[in-house]
XYZ file of C-alpha atoms in Angstrom:
581
model
C 137.879 -110.308 121.043
C 140.019 -107.875 122.954
C 140.696 -108.785 126.590
C 138.991 -106.624 129.149
C 140.965 -105.339 132.127
C 139.670 -107.828 134.685
C 140.174 -110.893 132.460
C 143.628 -109.783 131.374
C 144.710 -109.110 134.960
C 143.405 -112.478 136.186
C 145.009 -114.294 133.284
C 148.366 -112.618 133.851
C 148.299 -113.317 137.594
C 147.465 -116.996 137.184
C 149.974 -117.440 134.385
C 152.715 -115.893 136.501
C 151.975 -118.318 139.337
C 152.299 -121.276 136.977
C 155.488 -119.882 135.435
C 157.125 -119.307 138.817
C 156.410 -122.887 139.813
C 157.876 -124.178 136.588
C 160.885 -121.874 136.854
C 161.820 -123.332 140.234
C 161.605 -126.852 138.893
C 162.003 -126.975 135.129
C 161.450 -130.444 133.724
C 163.766 -130.986 130.766
C 162.701 -134.448 129.747
C 164.084 -136.375 126.831
C 162.917 -139.999 126.714
C 163.868 -141.380 130.129
C 165.929 -138.499 131.600
C 165.058 -135.256 133.346
C 167.307 -132.367 134.261
C 166.137 -130.330 137.223
C 167.024 -126.654 137.503
C 166.954 -126.043 141.241
C 168.281 -123.556 143.750
C 171.094 -125.955 144.768
C 174.761 -124.801 144.583
C 176.308 -125.206 141.154
C 177.921 -128.630 140.770
C 180.142 -130.025 138.080
C 177.112 -131.796 136.629
C 175.032 -128.638 136.627
C 177.931 -126.757 135.086
C 178.154 -129.307 132.302
C 174.465 -128.958 131.548
C 174.847 -125.201 131.433
C 177.497 -125.719 128.759
C 175.158 -128.044 126.896
C 172.423 -125.436 127.272
C 174.709 -122.806 125.807
C 175.373 -125.060 122.846
C 171.652 -125.553 122.412
C 170.991 -121.826 122.519
C 173.714 -121.228 119.941
C 172.641 -124.134 117.797
C 170.613 -122.234 115.155
C 174.022 -121.313 113.711
C 175.189 -124.911 113.763
C 173.012 -126.242 111.006
C 169.598 -126.148 109.383
C 166.549 -126.962 111.502
C 165.260 -130.516 111.352
C 161.909 -131.109 109.695
C 158.987 -132.128 111.893
C 158.915 -135.639 110.405
C 162.462 -136.268 109.163
C 162.171 -139.996 108.855
C 159.233 -140.380 106.521
C 157.388 -138.404 103.928
C 153.823 -138.347 105.203
C 151.470 -140.449 103.069
C 147.868 -139.466 102.506
C 145.951 -140.314 105.653
C 143.678 -143.264 105.063
C 141.534 -142.373 108.065
C 141.751 -138.584 108.409
C 140.765 -136.853 111.607
C 137.383 -135.311 110.991
C 136.292 -132.816 113.643
C 132.606 -132.760 114.522
C 130.350 -130.143 113.038
C 130.172 -128.221 116.309
C 132.721 -127.480 118.989
C 130.862 -129.485 121.624
C 132.341 -132.922 122.263
C 130.253 -135.752 120.920
C 129.144 -138.426 123.352
C 127.065 -140.377 120.853
C 128.057 -143.305 118.687
C 127.028 -144.306 115.184
C 124.150 -146.734 115.258
C 126.504 -149.487 114.112
C 128.452 -149.107 117.344
C 125.626 -150.154 119.644
C 126.370 -153.362 121.540
C 124.593 -156.521 120.492
C 124.172 -157.533 124.121
C 123.917 -155.383 127.216
C 126.767 -156.029 129.650
C 124.206 -156.237 132.445
C 122.788 -159.395 130.852
C 125.973 -161.418 131.193
C 125.968 -164.176 133.791
C 129.712 -164.173 134.441
C 132.374 -161.487 134.452
C 134.538 -161.360 131.332
C 138.170 -162.231 131.106
C 140.171 -159.046 130.554
C 143.281 -158.710 128.388
C 144.849 -155.269 128.619
C 147.463 -154.773 125.889
C 149.784 -151.780 126.136
C 152.279 -150.735 123.480
C 155.230 -148.497 124.343
C 155.878 -145.297 122.347
C 153.549 -146.245 119.476
C 152.747 -143.309 117.208
C 149.276 -142.172 116.149
C 149.974 -143.251 112.564
C 152.100 -146.300 113.291
C 149.105 -148.621 112.793
C 147.318 -149.751 109.669
C 143.896 -148.452 110.647
C 145.388 -144.943 110.769
C 146.878 -145.200 107.283
C 150.400 -146.343 108.156
C 152.690 -148.098 105.702
C 153.418 -150.492 108.586
C 151.244 -153.584 108.337
C 149.369 -154.271 111.590
C 146.544 -156.707 110.719
C 146.065 -157.946 114.299
C 145.829 -154.500 115.880
C 143.583 -153.521 112.971
C 141.388 -156.517 113.758
C 140.748 -155.213 117.271
C 140.010 -151.750 115.859
C 137.742 -152.862 113.020
C 135.832 -155.635 114.779
C 135.625 -153.733 118.058
C 135.168 -150.088 119.013
C 137.863 -147.663 117.956
C 138.380 -144.960 120.571
C 138.992 -141.748 118.654
C 139.793 -139.681 121.742
C 141.875 -141.784 124.080
C 144.350 -139.673 126.061
C 147.381 -140.596 128.156
C 150.341 -138.868 129.763
C 153.212 -137.989 127.387
C 155.708 -140.295 129.138
C 155.645 -143.867 130.383
C 155.548 -144.184 134.179
C 152.877 -141.480 134.666
C 150.532 -143.235 132.223
C 151.101 -146.600 133.889
C 150.456 -145.082 137.310
C 147.191 -143.601 136.051
C 146.058 -146.916 134.565
C 146.846 -148.850 137.738
C 145.237 -146.376 140.184
C 142.591 -144.367 138.344
C 144.273 -141.218 139.646
C 146.136 -138.273 138.192
C 149.863 -139.112 138.321
C 150.595 -135.576 139.547
C 148.627 -136.452 142.684
C 150.839 -139.542 143.059
C 154.114 -137.634 142.612
C 154.964 -139.489 139.400
C 155.458 -136.846 136.726
C 158.365 -138.309 134.752
C 159.667 -141.777 133.909
C 161.011 -143.572 136.976
C 164.783 -143.670 136.525
C 166.985 -146.513 137.687
C 168.123 -144.306 140.607
C 164.647 -143.591 141.978
C 164.474 -145.522 145.274
C 160.709 -146.007 145.396
C 157.844 -146.139 142.902
C 154.067 -146.156 142.802
C 153.079 -145.330 146.405
C 152.445 -148.482 148.404
C 149.304 -147.128 150.026
C 147.587 -147.059 146.631
C 145.266 -149.952 145.840
C 145.790 -150.838 142.200
C 143.896 -152.548 139.379
C 144.946 -156.202 139.941
C 144.054 -155.886 143.623
C 140.564 -154.625 142.799
C 140.012 -157.463 140.348
C 141.492 -160.090 142.678
C 138.994 -159.003 145.326
C 136.149 -160.174 143.062
C 137.761 -163.468 142.085
C 140.087 -162.681 139.194
C 143.531 -164.181 138.773
C 145.814 -161.297 137.809
C 148.746 -162.101 135.522
C 151.326 -159.808 133.948
C 153.944 -160.043 131.223
C 156.264 -157.325 129.926
C 157.243 -153.904 131.218
C 156.426 -152.696 134.740
C 158.268 -149.350 135.256
C 156.503 -148.465 138.509
C 159.232 -149.327 141.010
C 162.264 -151.621 140.933
C 164.743 -150.754 143.716
C 162.709 -152.493 146.429
C 160.910 -155.795 146.041
C 157.792 -154.485 147.699
C 157.284 -152.353 144.568
C 157.527 -155.352 142.208
C 154.320 -156.404 140.379
C 153.985 -159.657 142.322
C 153.898 -157.603 145.543
C 151.164 -155.360 144.135
C 148.466 -157.889 143.308
C 149.753 -159.855 140.311
C 149.964 -163.597 140.945
C 152.548 -163.997 138.202
C 154.999 -161.591 136.589
C 157.432 -162.166 133.741
C 159.412 -159.394 132.082
C 161.377 -156.329 133.153
C 160.837 -153.816 135.926
C 162.818 -150.835 134.579
C 161.942 -148.506 131.738
C 163.712 -149.797 128.652
C 165.791 -152.854 127.809
C 167.796 -154.169 124.899
C 165.522 -156.468 122.914
C 168.242 -159.107 122.562
C 170.425 -158.680 125.670
C 167.602 -157.731 128.092
C 169.904 -155.272 129.871
C 169.149 -151.863 131.330
C 171.739 -149.459 132.670
C 174.414 -152.114 133.136
C 172.129 -154.616 134.852
C 170.302 -157.628 133.438
C 166.571 -156.926 133.740
C 164.656 -160.065 132.891
C 162.831 -162.010 135.574
C 160.050 -164.353 136.464
C 158.453 -163.595 139.835
C 161.531 -161.895 141.214
C 164.060 -164.467 140.002
C 166.461 -163.471 137.231
C 165.947 -165.378 133.983
C 168.714 -165.681 131.408
C 167.377 -166.822 128.086
C 168.064 -165.924 124.501
C 165.455 -164.457 122.246
C 163.771 -161.282 121.091
C 161.926 -159.659 123.996
C 158.625 -159.095 122.169
C 158.452 -162.756 121.197
C 159.411 -163.948 124.671
C 156.671 -161.823 126.239
C 154.117 -163.369 123.884
C 155.455 -166.872 124.624
C 154.870 -166.358 128.341
C 151.414 -164.884 127.768
C 150.415 -167.992 125.842
C 151.741 -170.275 128.603
C 149.777 -168.352 131.205
C 146.546 -168.535 129.222
C 147.016 -172.272 128.756
C 147.791 -173.006 132.423
C 145.365 -170.503 133.990
C 142.936 -171.461 136.729
C 139.870 -172.119 134.597
C 137.586 -171.782 137.599
C 138.330 -168.065 137.835
C 138.136 -165.190 135.356
C 141.520 -164.054 134.078
C 143.044 -160.588 133.973
C 146.134 -160.524 131.755
C 148.168 -157.332 131.488
C 150.364 -157.698 128.387
C 152.639 -154.680 128.673
C 154.982 -154.748 125.686
C 158.239 -152.806 125.480
C 157.824 -152.360 121.719
C 158.431 -150.124 119.889
C 160.426 -148.261 122.570
C 164.101 -147.584 121.834
C 166.634 -149.060 121.164
C 165.845 -149.645 117.488
C 166.249 -153.426 117.289
C 164.278 -156.012 115.335
C 164.919 -159.382 113.673
C 166.595 -158.980 110.287
C 163.923 -160.996 108.495
C 161.188 -158.743 109.848
C 163.059 -155.598 108.845
C 163.629 -157.053 105.371
C 159.879 -157.131 104.762
C 159.976 -153.325 104.426
C 161.599 -151.554 101.465
C 165.092 -150.140 101.701
C 163.687 -146.871 100.376
C 162.385 -146.161 103.881
C 164.585 -144.166 106.222
C 166.870 -146.671 107.971
C 165.504 -145.899 111.439
C 161.906 -145.959 110.237
C 162.524 -149.337 108.614
C 163.736 -150.857 111.894
C 160.862 -149.172 113.729
C 158.455 -150.776 111.258
C 159.978 -154.145 112.078
C 159.492 -153.540 115.806
C 155.834 -152.609 115.294
C 155.325 -155.627 113.042
C 156.757 -157.899 115.752
C 154.399 -156.296 118.270
C 151.450 -156.921 115.961
C 152.425 -160.556 115.453
C 152.693 -161.040 119.220
C 149.223 -159.577 119.714
C 147.887 -161.885 117.017
C 149.324 -164.879 118.842
C 147.509 -163.823 122.026
C 144.214 -163.386 120.150
C 144.625 -166.813 118.540
C 145.341 -168.403 121.918
C 142.201 -166.868 123.389
C 140.201 -168.540 120.640
C 142.037 -171.850 120.998
C 141.312 -171.860 124.734
C 137.622 -171.149 124.150
C 137.981 -167.700 125.714
C 137.347 -165.577 122.617
C 133.704 -164.740 123.262
C 134.252 -164.239 126.993
C 137.183 -161.824 126.849
C 137.339 -158.053 126.705
C 140.498 -156.939 124.875
C 141.622 -153.319 125.274
C 144.596 -152.013 123.325
C 146.414 -148.671 123.594
C 149.863 -147.053 123.750
C 151.365 -145.573 126.896
C 152.182 -142.293 125.107
C 152.735 -140.887 121.643
C 155.557 -142.014 119.434
C 159.117 -140.775 119.858
C 160.091 -138.465 117.016
C 162.566 -135.562 116.718
C 159.617 -133.221 116.098
C 158.875 -133.230 119.850
C 162.267 -131.710 120.672
C 163.322 -128.065 120.385
C 164.874 -127.433 116.984
C 167.964 -126.029 118.686
C 168.493 -129.253 120.617
C 168.153 -131.378 117.494
C 170.594 -129.122 115.644
C 173.051 -129.279 118.557
C 172.979 -133.073 118.480
C 173.501 -133.036 114.708
C 176.503 -130.771 115.218
C 178.059 -133.028 117.869
C 177.545 -136.092 115.680
C 179.198 -134.295 112.761
C 182.298 -133.835 114.939
C 182.464 -137.054 116.974
C 180.272 -139.466 115.032
C 178.062 -142.085 116.701
C 178.158 -142.979 119.523
C 179.050 -139.704 121.214
C 182.048 -140.034 123.578
C 180.200 -139.034 126.774
C 177.640 -141.629 127.870
C 175.101 -139.066 129.054
C 175.351 -137.185 125.758
C 174.988 -140.402 123.781
C 171.861 -141.264 125.748
C 170.510 -137.794 125.033
C 171.426 -138.087 121.347
C 169.689 -141.448 121.065
C 166.452 -140.086 122.454
C 166.655 -136.921 120.359
C 167.609 -138.470 117.021
C 166.678 -142.144 116.892
C 162.913 -142.038 117.381
C 161.129 -142.984 114.156
C 157.426 -142.948 115.022
C 154.831 -141.188 112.897
C 152.299 -139.095 114.821
C 150.992 -137.130 111.829
C 148.860 -135.132 111.545
C 149.033 -134.560 115.295
C 151.578 -132.122 116.681
C 154.897 -133.359 118.144
C 155.186 -136.666 120.033
C 156.464 -138.487 123.120
C 157.366 -136.114 125.929
C 155.200 -133.317 124.552
C 151.874 -132.113 125.927
C 150.655 -131.404 122.403
C 148.298 -133.951 120.831
C 151.026 -136.106 119.280
C 152.359 -136.886 122.741
C 149.090 -137.671 124.509
C 146.437 -138.811 121.994
C 147.135 -142.409 121.053
C 145.690 -145.330 119.078
C 143.209 -147.325 121.139
C 140.440 -149.856 120.596
C 138.479 -152.344 122.668
C 136.748 -155.510 121.565
C 134.434 -157.938 123.318
C 132.777 -160.289 120.821
C 129.039 -160.364 121.318
C 129.063 -157.126 123.292
C 130.676 -154.661 120.910
C 129.889 -154.117 117.254
C 132.268 -152.497 114.794
C 132.256 -148.739 115.149
C 133.952 -145.703 116.570
C 133.498 -143.764 119.783
C 134.271 -140.074 120.191
C 133.833 -140.254 123.966
C 136.736 -138.551 125.750
C 138.530 -141.364 127.618
C 141.818 -141.125 129.509
C 144.336 -143.495 131.073
C 142.914 -142.756 134.516
C 139.475 -143.922 133.306
C 140.749 -147.441 132.576
C 140.421 -148.809 136.127
C 136.831 -147.682 136.804
C 135.777 -148.571 133.248
C 137.063 -152.133 133.603
C 135.318 -152.501 136.956
C 132.084 -151.441 135.267
C 132.648 -153.925 132.428
C 133.265 -156.664 135.008
C 129.892 -155.893 136.577
C 131.319 -154.633 139.872
C 130.662 -150.906 139.671
C 130.158 -150.902 143.417
C 133.903 -151.539 143.750
C 134.769 -148.157 142.234
C 136.031 -146.056 145.153
C 135.404 -142.396 145.692
C 138.334 -140.063 145.274
C 139.440 -141.222 141.841
C 140.271 -138.718 139.137
C 139.096 -141.153 136.489
C 135.494 -142.106 135.807
C 133.849 -145.225 134.412
C 133.124 -144.910 130.682
C 131.894 -148.398 129.873
C 128.248 -147.781 129.014
C 129.115 -144.386 127.614
C 131.538 -146.005 125.168
C 129.037 -148.691 124.226
C 125.834 -146.676 124.031
C 126.686 -142.990 124.207
C 125.008 -142.696 127.595
C 126.594 -140.477 130.246
C 127.098 -142.511 133.397
C 130.099 -140.558 134.638
C 128.198 -138.267 136.961
C 129.979 -135.270 135.476
C 127.194 -133.762 133.384
C 127.817 -133.539 129.640
C 131.483 -132.620 130.099
C 134.255 -135.088 130.994
C 136.364 -134.275 134.051
C 139.450 -132.126 133.652
C 142.606 -133.909 132.528
C 146.067 -132.616 133.479
C 149.193 -133.684 131.599
C 152.849 -132.868 132.212
C 155.767 -133.482 129.908
C 158.647 -132.038 127.949
C 158.553 -128.279 128.197
C 155.407 -127.673 130.210
C 151.986 -128.738 131.417
C 148.533 -128.774 129.862
C 144.934 -128.990 131.014
C 142.089 -130.353 128.914
C 138.602 -129.213 129.784
C 137.007 -130.697 126.732
C 136.868 -129.358 124.060
C 139.352 -126.718 125.260
C 143.019 -127.332 125.951
C 145.374 -124.963 127.760
C 149.120 -125.392 127.208
C 151.562 -123.689 129.604
C 155.101 -124.078 128.241
C 158.185 -123.982 130.439
C 160.086 -120.690 130.714
C 163.071 -120.002 128.431
C 165.496 -121.382 127.383
C 163.396 -124.497 126.867
C 160.045 -122.920 126.095
C 157.926 -119.842 125.548
C 156.051 -119.115 128.801
C 153.062 -117.602 127.012
C 149.937 -119.751 127.655
C 148.275 -121.215 124.582
C 144.631 -122.216 124.102
C 143.277 -124.646 121.511
C 139.837 -125.968 120.634
C 141.024 -129.498 119.946
C 137.791 -130.808 118.408
C 137.800 -128.218 115.646
C 141.594 -127.854 115.575
C 143.122 -131.296 116.313
C 146.459 -130.249 114.802
C 146.694 -127.305 117.239
C 147.433 -124.707 114.592
C 145.283 -121.872 115.918
C 146.114 -120.449 119.342
C 142.906 -118.910 120.753
C 144.405 -117.503 123.962
C 144.212 -113.868 122.828
C 140.540 -114.323 121.926
C 139.601 -116.064 125.184
C 141.472 -114.424 128.090
C 138.717 -115.285 130.541
C 138.866 -118.964 129.667
C 142.666 -118.884 129.902
C 142.457 -117.375 133.389
C 139.874 -119.971 134.439
C 141.991 -122.919 133.282
C 145.191 -121.468 134.740
C 143.431 -121.235 138.094
C 142.473 -124.919 137.830
C 146.102 -125.845 137.137
C 147.339 -123.743 140.038
C 144.921 -125.479 142.419
C 145.639 -129.006 141.157
C 146.687 -131.337 144.017
C 150.335 -132.321 143.659
C 151.885 -135.155 145.624
C 155.527 -135.226 146.744
C 157.654 -136.295 143.784
C 159.572 -139.551 144.004
C 162.265 -138.776 141.425
C 166.044 -138.539 141.829
C 167.676 -135.162 141.031
C 169.940 -134.363 138.111
C 173.092 -134.380 140.243
C 172.605 -138.135 140.686
C 171.223 -139.004 137.264
C 173.868 -137.184 135.252
C 176.798 -139.284 136.458
C 174.801 -142.512 136.187
C 172.741 -142.057 133.018
C 169.677 -144.171 132.504
C 171.000 -145.974 129.440
C 169.297 -149.081 128.150
C 170.321 -152.034 126.024
C 173.442 -152.828 124.065
C 175.922 -152.115 126.876
C 178.120 -154.256 129.025
C 176.496 -155.894 132.026
C 178.573 -154.530 134.900
C 176.004 -154.523 137.737
C 173.943 -157.028 139.604
C 170.782 -158.112 137.790
C 167.896 -155.895 138.815
C 166.015 -158.686 140.552
C 169.022 -159.468 142.772
C 169.904 -155.819 143.357
C 166.453 -154.969 144.685
C 166.172 -154.785 148.462
């Protein structure tokens, strides 16, 4: 329909407010780096990025645009996305998904194993039709409940902050990955998931990637409620050298560990030790936070060799990384059974964001990187440019048929594979309930039988019974609460089933707001903004009023000269555990 005067005026006014805010602070995020356009005096670093920007703007002349999925011809989807018959979100489950036992009838709280992948694409798993074999992840999805609409933030630290607190990361001031230069992390006044569970008798254990604060020991996991931590505290490490940004980042409870081995396997080894030596008098919460399949592309040769050479070289290594992740998860599941914990453990699997793929980057940026590589080869001579190139070109995830990927607020960046399984309490099935990363904390407290522990003031809501039985216990009526995401090139707001996308201003985006009905149009092909100006204005007003906490992130002028590289470099700094204050 044509916009009337009042709706059009309101929409334009709200959109302008959002655009002005973004123009003052434009997030240009690629993988683990953000460039901030501020009102500061021009520095050498800023001048360099202006030159890079000019190259990007001129890049359509540098070479042909890159296809949306350059690494793999998309196979026929084994489990296609089928939108419901109506535009209203479904909150009911197939009859086969009803639980065999009500959670209220259990006499003891369950053990909880939370398994998080890193940068796993929508179609990087077998149950979504991938050529990558993932029988263990598929087991969770086929024997448990597959969550068809599980949403996260498009980048790592914000999702992890939401999971740990039950709050919108924008409220916490964490809107991009925490770089190695950020002095703080997840605010210390926030009570987080292991602390809630410890208060009702759980032992909280963690293995893998933290990425919520590493410069001060009071931000380490063992200072935030975990009794044991093994892994790395920064965002991305080399799988073999365990280095990040020139420092060795591998520790056990704050003490640097130097050991050989592939990181995914070592994380699983420690998880098995912890399950075997746990305090059997208490329920266990294990957070298995894997780094895989985050860059760099590294996997054991024998695992890579299991995939045909006809695959794109990067996709083939990526497949090996996902296969190693799946094997590690299978080892954890087998250990649960060996320890007699299988029937008493809730397992919840998901990725922290969508998969990294060149399709999430502006075509001009991809072409500019191709041009630079054609001149200088790989690696590029400037470390910051090489880091940028790696994140632009080397991602090999498959998010099809969803749009774009990691860093993007479109569906490929924020809708991820997820499933939960509790033998005896969940039957095989699917749930179309809208669940987000910030719902994880209250949902687990419900599953543990301690709903009274859920505090007021969370952005997330408990979805446990709703997932199991299709009942609405969220106290939000038939509609889930609003969900705000922020990533590469803009912000978005989901008021299910509608989704508003507000891109960044040029040169990195088109500032025109977009509106999608994501239940009927999951691939986001039909922009409905012109048809629904009143709805656009309403959602823009919600975004404008969203509470934003003070951001914790270091500015470009610091990051540029000390790029957040990971893996494969020389160790020329103190190990991260020793360097922390």
